[in-house]
Short mmCIF file of N, CA and C in Angstrom, two decimals:
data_model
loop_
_atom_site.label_atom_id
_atom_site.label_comp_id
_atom_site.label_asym_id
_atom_site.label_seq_id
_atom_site.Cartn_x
_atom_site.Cartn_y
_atom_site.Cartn_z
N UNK A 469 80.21 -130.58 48.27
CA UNK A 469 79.05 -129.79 47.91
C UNK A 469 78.60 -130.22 46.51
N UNK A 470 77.52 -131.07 46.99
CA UNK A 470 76.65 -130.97 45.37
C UNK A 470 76.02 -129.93 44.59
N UNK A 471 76.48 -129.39 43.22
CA UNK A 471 75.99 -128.37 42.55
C UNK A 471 75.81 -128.78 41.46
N UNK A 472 74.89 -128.64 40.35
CA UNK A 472 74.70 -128.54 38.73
C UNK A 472 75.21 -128.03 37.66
N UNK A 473 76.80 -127.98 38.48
CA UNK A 473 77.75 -127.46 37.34
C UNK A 473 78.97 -128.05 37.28
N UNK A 474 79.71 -127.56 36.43
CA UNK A 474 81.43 -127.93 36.20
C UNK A 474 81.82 -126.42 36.21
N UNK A 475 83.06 -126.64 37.16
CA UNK A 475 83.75 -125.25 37.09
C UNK A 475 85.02 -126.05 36.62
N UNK A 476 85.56 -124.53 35.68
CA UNK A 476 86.40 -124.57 34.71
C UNK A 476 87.43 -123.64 34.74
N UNK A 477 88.73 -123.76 34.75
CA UNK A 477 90.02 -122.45 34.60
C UNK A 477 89.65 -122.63 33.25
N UNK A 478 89.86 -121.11 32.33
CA UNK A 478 89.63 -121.20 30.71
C UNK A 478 90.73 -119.97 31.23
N UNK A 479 91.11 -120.22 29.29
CA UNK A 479 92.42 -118.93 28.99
C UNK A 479 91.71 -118.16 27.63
N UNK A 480 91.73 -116.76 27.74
CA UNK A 480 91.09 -115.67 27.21
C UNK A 480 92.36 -116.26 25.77
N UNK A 481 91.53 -116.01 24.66
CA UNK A 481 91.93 -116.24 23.40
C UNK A 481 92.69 -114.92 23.20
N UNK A 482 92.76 -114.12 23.52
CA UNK A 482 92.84 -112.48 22.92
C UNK A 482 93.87 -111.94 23.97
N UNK A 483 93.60 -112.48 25.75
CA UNK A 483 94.56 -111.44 26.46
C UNK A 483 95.55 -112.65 27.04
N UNK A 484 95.44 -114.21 26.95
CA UNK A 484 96.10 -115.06 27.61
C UNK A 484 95.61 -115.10 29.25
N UNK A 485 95.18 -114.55 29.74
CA UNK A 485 94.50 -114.18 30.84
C UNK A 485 94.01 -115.69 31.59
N UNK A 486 94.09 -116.25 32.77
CA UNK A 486 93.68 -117.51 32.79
C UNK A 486 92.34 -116.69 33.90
N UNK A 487 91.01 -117.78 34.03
CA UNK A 487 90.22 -117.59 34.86
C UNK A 487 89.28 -118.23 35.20
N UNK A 488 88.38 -118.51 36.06
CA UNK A 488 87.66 -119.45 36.36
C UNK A 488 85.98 -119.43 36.11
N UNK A 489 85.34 -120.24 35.25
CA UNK A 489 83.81 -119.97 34.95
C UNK A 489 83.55 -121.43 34.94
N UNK A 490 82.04 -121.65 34.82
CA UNK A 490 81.58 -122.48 35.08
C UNK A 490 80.27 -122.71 33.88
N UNK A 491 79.71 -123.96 33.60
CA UNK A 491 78.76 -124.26 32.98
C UNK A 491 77.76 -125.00 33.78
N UNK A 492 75.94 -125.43 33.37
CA UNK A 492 75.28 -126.05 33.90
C UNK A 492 76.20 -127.59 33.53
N UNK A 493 75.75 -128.73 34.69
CA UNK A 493 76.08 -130.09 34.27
C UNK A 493 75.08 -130.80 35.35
N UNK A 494 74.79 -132.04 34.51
CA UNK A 494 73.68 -132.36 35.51
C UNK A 494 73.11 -133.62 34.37
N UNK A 495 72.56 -134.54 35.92
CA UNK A 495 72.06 -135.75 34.87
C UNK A 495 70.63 -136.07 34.61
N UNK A 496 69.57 -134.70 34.84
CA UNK A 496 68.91 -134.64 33.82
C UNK A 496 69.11 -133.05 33.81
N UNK A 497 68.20 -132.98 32.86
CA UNK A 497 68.31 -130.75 32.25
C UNK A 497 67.54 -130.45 33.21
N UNK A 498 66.43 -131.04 34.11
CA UNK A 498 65.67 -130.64 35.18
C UNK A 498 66.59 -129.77 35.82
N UNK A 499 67.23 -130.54 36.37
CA UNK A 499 68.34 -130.10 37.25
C UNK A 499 69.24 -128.53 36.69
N UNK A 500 69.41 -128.43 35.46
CA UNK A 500 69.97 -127.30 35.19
C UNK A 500 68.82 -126.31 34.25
N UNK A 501 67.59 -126.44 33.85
CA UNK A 501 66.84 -125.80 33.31
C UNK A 501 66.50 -124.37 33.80
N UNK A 502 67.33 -123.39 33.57
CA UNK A 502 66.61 -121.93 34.03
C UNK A 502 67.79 -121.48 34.50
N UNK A 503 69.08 -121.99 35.14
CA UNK A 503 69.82 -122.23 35.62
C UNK A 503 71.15 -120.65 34.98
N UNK A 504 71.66 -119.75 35.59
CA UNK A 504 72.03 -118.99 35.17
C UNK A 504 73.34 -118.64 36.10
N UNK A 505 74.69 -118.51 35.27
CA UNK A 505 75.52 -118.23 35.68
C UNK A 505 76.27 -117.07 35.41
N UNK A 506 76.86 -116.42 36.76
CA UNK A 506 77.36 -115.08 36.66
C UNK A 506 78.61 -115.29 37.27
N UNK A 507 79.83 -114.57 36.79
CA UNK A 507 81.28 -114.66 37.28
C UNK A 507 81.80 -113.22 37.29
N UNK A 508 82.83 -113.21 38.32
CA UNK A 508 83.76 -111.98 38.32
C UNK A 508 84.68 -111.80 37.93
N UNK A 509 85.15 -110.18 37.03
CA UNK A 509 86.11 -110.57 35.78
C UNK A 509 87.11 -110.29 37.22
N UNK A 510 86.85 -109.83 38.33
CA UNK A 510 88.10 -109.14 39.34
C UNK A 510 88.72 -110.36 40.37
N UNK A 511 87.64 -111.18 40.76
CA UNK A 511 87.88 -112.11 41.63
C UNK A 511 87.32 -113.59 41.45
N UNK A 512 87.60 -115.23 41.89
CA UNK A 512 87.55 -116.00 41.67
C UNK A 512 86.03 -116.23 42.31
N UNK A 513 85.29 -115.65 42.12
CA UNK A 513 83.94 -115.98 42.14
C UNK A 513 82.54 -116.39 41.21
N UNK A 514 82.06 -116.97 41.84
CA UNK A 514 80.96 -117.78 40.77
C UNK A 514 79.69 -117.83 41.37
N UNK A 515 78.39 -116.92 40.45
CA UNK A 515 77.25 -117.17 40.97
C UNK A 515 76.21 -117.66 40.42
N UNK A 516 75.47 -118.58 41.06
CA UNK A 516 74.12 -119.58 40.76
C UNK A 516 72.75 -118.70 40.65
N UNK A 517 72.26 -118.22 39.70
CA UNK A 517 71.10 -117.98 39.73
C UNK A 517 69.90 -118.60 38.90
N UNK A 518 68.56 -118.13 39.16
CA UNK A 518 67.50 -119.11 38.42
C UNK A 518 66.75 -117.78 37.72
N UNK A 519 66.47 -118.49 36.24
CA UNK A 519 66.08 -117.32 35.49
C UNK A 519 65.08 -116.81 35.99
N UNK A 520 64.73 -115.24 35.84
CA UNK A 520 63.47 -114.83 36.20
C UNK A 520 62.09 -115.02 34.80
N UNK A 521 61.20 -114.74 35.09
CA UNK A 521 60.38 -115.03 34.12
C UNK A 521 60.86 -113.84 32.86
N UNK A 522 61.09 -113.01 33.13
CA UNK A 522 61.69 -111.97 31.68
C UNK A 522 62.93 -113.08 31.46
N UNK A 523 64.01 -113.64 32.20
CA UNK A 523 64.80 -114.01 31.35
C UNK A 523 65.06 -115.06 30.98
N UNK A 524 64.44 -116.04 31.82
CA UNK A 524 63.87 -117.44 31.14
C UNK A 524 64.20 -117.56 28.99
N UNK A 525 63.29 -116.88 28.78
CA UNK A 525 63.10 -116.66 27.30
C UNK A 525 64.05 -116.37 26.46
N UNK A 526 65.03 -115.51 27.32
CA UNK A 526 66.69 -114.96 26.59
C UNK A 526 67.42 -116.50 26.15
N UNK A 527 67.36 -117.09 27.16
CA UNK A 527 68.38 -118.27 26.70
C UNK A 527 69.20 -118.38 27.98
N UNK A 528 70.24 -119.35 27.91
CA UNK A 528 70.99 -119.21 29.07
C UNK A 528 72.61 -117.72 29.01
N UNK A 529 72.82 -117.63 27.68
CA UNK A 529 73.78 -116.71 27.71
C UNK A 529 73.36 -115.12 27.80
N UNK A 530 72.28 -114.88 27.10
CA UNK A 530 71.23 -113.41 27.34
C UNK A 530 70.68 -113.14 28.15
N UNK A 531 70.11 -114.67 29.19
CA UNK A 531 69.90 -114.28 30.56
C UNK A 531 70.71 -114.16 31.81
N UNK A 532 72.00 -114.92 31.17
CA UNK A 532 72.94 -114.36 32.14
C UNK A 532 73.58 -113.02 32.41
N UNK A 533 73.47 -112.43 31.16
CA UNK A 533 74.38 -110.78 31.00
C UNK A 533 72.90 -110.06 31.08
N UNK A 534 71.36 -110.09 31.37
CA UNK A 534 70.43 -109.51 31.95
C UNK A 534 70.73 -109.73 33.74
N UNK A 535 71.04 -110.97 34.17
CA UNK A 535 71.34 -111.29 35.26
C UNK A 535 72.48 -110.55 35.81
N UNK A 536 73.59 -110.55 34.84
CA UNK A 536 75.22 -109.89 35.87
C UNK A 536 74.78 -108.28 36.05
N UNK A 537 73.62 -108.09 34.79
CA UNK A 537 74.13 -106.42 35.26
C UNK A 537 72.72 -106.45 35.67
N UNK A 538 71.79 -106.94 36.34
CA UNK A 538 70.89 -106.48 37.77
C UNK A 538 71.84 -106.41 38.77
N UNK A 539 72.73 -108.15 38.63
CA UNK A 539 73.49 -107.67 40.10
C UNK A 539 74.48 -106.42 40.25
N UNK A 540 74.77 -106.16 38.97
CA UNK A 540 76.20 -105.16 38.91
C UNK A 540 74.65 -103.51 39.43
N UNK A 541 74.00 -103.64 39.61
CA UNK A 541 73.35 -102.27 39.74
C UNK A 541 72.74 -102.55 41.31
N UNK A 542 72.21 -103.72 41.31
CA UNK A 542 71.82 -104.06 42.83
C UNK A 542 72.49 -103.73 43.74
N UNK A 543 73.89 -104.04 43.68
CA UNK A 543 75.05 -103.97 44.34
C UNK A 543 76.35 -103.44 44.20
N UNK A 544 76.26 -102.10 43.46
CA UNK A 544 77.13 -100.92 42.92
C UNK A 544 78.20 -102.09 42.91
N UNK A 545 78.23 -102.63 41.60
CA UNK A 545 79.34 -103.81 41.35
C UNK A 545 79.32 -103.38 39.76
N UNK A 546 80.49 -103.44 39.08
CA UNK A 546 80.62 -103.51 37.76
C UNK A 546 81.06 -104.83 36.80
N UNK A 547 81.82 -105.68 38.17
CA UNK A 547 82.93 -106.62 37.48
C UNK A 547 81.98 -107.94 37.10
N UNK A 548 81.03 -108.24 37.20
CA UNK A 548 80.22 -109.50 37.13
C UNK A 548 79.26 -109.62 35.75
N UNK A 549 79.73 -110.77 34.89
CA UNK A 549 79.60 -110.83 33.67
C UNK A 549 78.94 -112.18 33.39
N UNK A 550 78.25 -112.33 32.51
CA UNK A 550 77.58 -114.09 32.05
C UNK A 550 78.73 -114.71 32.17
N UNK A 551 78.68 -116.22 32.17
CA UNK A 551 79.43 -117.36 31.44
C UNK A 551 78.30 -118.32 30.85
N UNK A 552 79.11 -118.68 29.87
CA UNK A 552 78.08 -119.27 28.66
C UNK A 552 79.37 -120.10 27.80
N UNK A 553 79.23 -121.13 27.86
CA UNK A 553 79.60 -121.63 26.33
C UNK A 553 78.90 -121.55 25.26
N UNK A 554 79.69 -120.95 24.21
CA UNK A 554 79.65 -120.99 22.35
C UNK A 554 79.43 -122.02 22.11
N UNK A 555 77.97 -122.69 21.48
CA UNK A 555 78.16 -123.50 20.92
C UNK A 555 78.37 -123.35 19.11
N UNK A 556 78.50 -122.08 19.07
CA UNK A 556 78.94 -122.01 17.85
C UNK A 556 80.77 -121.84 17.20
N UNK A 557 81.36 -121.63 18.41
CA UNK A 557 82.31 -121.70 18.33
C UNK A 557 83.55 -123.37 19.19
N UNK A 558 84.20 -123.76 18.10
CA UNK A 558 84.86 -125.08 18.48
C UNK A 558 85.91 -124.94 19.31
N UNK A 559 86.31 -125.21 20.29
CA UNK A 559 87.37 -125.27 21.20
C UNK A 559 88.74 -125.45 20.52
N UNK A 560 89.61 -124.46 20.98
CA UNK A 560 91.13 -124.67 20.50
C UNK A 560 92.08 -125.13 21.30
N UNK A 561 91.31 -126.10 22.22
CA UNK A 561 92.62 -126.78 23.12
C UNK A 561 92.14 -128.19 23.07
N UNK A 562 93.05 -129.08 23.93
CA UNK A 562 93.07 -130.31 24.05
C UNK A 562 91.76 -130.68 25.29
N UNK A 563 91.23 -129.74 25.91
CA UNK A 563 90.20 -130.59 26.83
C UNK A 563 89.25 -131.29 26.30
N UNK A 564 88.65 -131.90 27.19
CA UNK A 564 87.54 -132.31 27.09
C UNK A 564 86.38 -131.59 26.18
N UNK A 565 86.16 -130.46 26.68
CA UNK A 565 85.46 -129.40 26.43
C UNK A 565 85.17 -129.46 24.49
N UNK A 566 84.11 -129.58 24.00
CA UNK A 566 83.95 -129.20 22.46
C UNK A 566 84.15 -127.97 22.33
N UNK A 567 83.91 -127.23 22.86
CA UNK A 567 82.95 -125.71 22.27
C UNK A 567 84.11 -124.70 23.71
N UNK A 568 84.02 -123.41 22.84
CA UNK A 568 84.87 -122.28 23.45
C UNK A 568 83.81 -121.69 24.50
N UNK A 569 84.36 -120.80 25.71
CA UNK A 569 83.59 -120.29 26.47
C UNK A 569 83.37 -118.55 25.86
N UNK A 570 81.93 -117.55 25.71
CA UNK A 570 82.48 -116.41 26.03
C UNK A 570 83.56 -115.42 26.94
N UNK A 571 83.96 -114.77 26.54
CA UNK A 571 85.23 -114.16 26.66
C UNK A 571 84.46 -113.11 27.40
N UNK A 572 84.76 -113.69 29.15
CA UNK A 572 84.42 -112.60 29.96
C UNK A 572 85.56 -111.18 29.81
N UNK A 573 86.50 -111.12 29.37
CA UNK A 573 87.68 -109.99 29.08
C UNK A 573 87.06 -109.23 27.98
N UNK A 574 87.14 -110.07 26.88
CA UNK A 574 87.08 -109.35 25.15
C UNK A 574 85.35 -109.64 24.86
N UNK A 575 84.76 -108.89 25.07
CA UNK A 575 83.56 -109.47 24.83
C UNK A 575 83.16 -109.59 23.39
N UNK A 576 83.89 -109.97 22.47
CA UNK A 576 83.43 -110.34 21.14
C UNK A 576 84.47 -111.77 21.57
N UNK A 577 85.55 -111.71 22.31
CA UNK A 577 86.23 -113.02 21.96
C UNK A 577 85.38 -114.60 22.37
N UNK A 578 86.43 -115.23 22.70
CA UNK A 578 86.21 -116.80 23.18
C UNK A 578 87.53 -117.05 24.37
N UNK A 579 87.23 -117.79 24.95
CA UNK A 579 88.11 -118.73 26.18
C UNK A 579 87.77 -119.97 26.11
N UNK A 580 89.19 -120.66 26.01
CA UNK A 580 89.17 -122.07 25.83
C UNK A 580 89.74 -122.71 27.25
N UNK A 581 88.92 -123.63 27.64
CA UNK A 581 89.09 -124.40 28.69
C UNK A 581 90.88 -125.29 29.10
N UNK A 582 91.21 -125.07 29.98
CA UNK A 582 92.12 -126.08 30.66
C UNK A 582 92.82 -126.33 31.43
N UNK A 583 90.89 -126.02 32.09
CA UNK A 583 91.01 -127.39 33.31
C UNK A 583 89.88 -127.47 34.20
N UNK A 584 89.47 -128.79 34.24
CA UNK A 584 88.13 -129.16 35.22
C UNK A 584 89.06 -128.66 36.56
N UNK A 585 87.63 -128.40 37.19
CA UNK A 585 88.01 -128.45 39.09
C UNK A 585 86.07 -128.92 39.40
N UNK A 586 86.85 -129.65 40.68
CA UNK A 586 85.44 -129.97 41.07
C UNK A 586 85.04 -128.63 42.13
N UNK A 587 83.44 -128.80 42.41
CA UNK A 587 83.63 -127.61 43.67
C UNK A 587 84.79 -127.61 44.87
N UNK A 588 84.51 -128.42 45.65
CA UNK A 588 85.17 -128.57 46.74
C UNK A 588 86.62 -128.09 46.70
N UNK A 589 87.51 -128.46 45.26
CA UNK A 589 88.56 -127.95 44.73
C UNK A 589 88.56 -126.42 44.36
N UNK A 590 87.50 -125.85 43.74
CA UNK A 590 87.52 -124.85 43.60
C UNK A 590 87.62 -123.63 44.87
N UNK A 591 87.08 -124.41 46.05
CA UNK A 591 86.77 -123.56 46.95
C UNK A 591 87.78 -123.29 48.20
N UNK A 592 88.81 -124.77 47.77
CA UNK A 592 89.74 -125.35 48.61
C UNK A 592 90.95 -124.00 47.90
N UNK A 593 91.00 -123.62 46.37
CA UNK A 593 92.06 -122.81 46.17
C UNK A 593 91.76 -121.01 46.33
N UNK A 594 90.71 -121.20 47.46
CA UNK A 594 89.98 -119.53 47.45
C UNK A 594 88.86 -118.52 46.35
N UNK A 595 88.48 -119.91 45.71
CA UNK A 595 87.20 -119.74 45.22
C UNK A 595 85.72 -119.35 45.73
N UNK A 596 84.90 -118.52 45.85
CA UNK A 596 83.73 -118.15 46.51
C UNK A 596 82.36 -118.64 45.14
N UNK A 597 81.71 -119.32 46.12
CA UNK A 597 80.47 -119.83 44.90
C UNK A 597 79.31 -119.41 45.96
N UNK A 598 78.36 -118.64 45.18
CA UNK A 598 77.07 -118.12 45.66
C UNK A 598 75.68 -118.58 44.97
N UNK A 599 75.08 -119.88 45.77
CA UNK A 599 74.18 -120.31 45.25
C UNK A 599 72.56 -119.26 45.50
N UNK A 600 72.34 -119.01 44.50
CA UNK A 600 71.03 -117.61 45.04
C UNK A 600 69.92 -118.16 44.54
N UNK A 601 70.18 -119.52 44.17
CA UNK A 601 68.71 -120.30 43.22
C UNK A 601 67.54 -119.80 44.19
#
């Protein structure tokens, strides 16, 4: 399955907590421009959405946490939160990865990446990905 992202296991800076989020990736920004991702703090799920015109303008991390909690009200759901990498914050592990992820747990913290999975991998270990573009 071709998608416009990298999914990622990251470990919560604050609870040790390991979990799975994802960023846009793509070889041009076409491909990921508007592009908004939502994850569950309860289960290994990951969802694809495309900004709406209100959240276009937020950015990709402000339109994602406008995005998790339409769905968290759409769908009497609470657990579904942005993922966004910090680019203001530097990564404290050895990946690849520069920059820390927001801390779907601690929401002031960071989560540092380690470890790529491709989709197919992700989905192969009981991962659910919901493309809603």
């Amino acid at each position: 399955m071709e998608l416009p992202i990298q999914i990622v296991k990251v470990k919560s800076r604050s609870t040790g907590t390991e979990y799975y989020s994802a960023f846009p990736q793509a070889d041009t920004d076409m491909a990921t421009d508007g592009l908004l991702i939502v994850i569950s703090r309860e289960t290994n799920e990951i969802q694809l959405h495309l900004a709406s015109a209100e959240q276009y303008p937020l950015g990709p991390y402000d339109g994602a946490k406008s995005c998790a909690m339409i769905q968290n009200n759409k769908h009497a759901r609470s657990d579904l939160r942005a993922s966004s990498i910090d680019i203001e914050a530097p990564s404290y592990s050895s990946s690849n990865c520069n920059f820390a992820f927001h801390d779907i747990l601690e929401l002031a913290g960071h989560a540092d990446v380690i470890e790529s999975l491709t989709v197919d991998e992700f989905i192969r270990i009981g991962g659910t990905l919901h493309d809603y573009r």
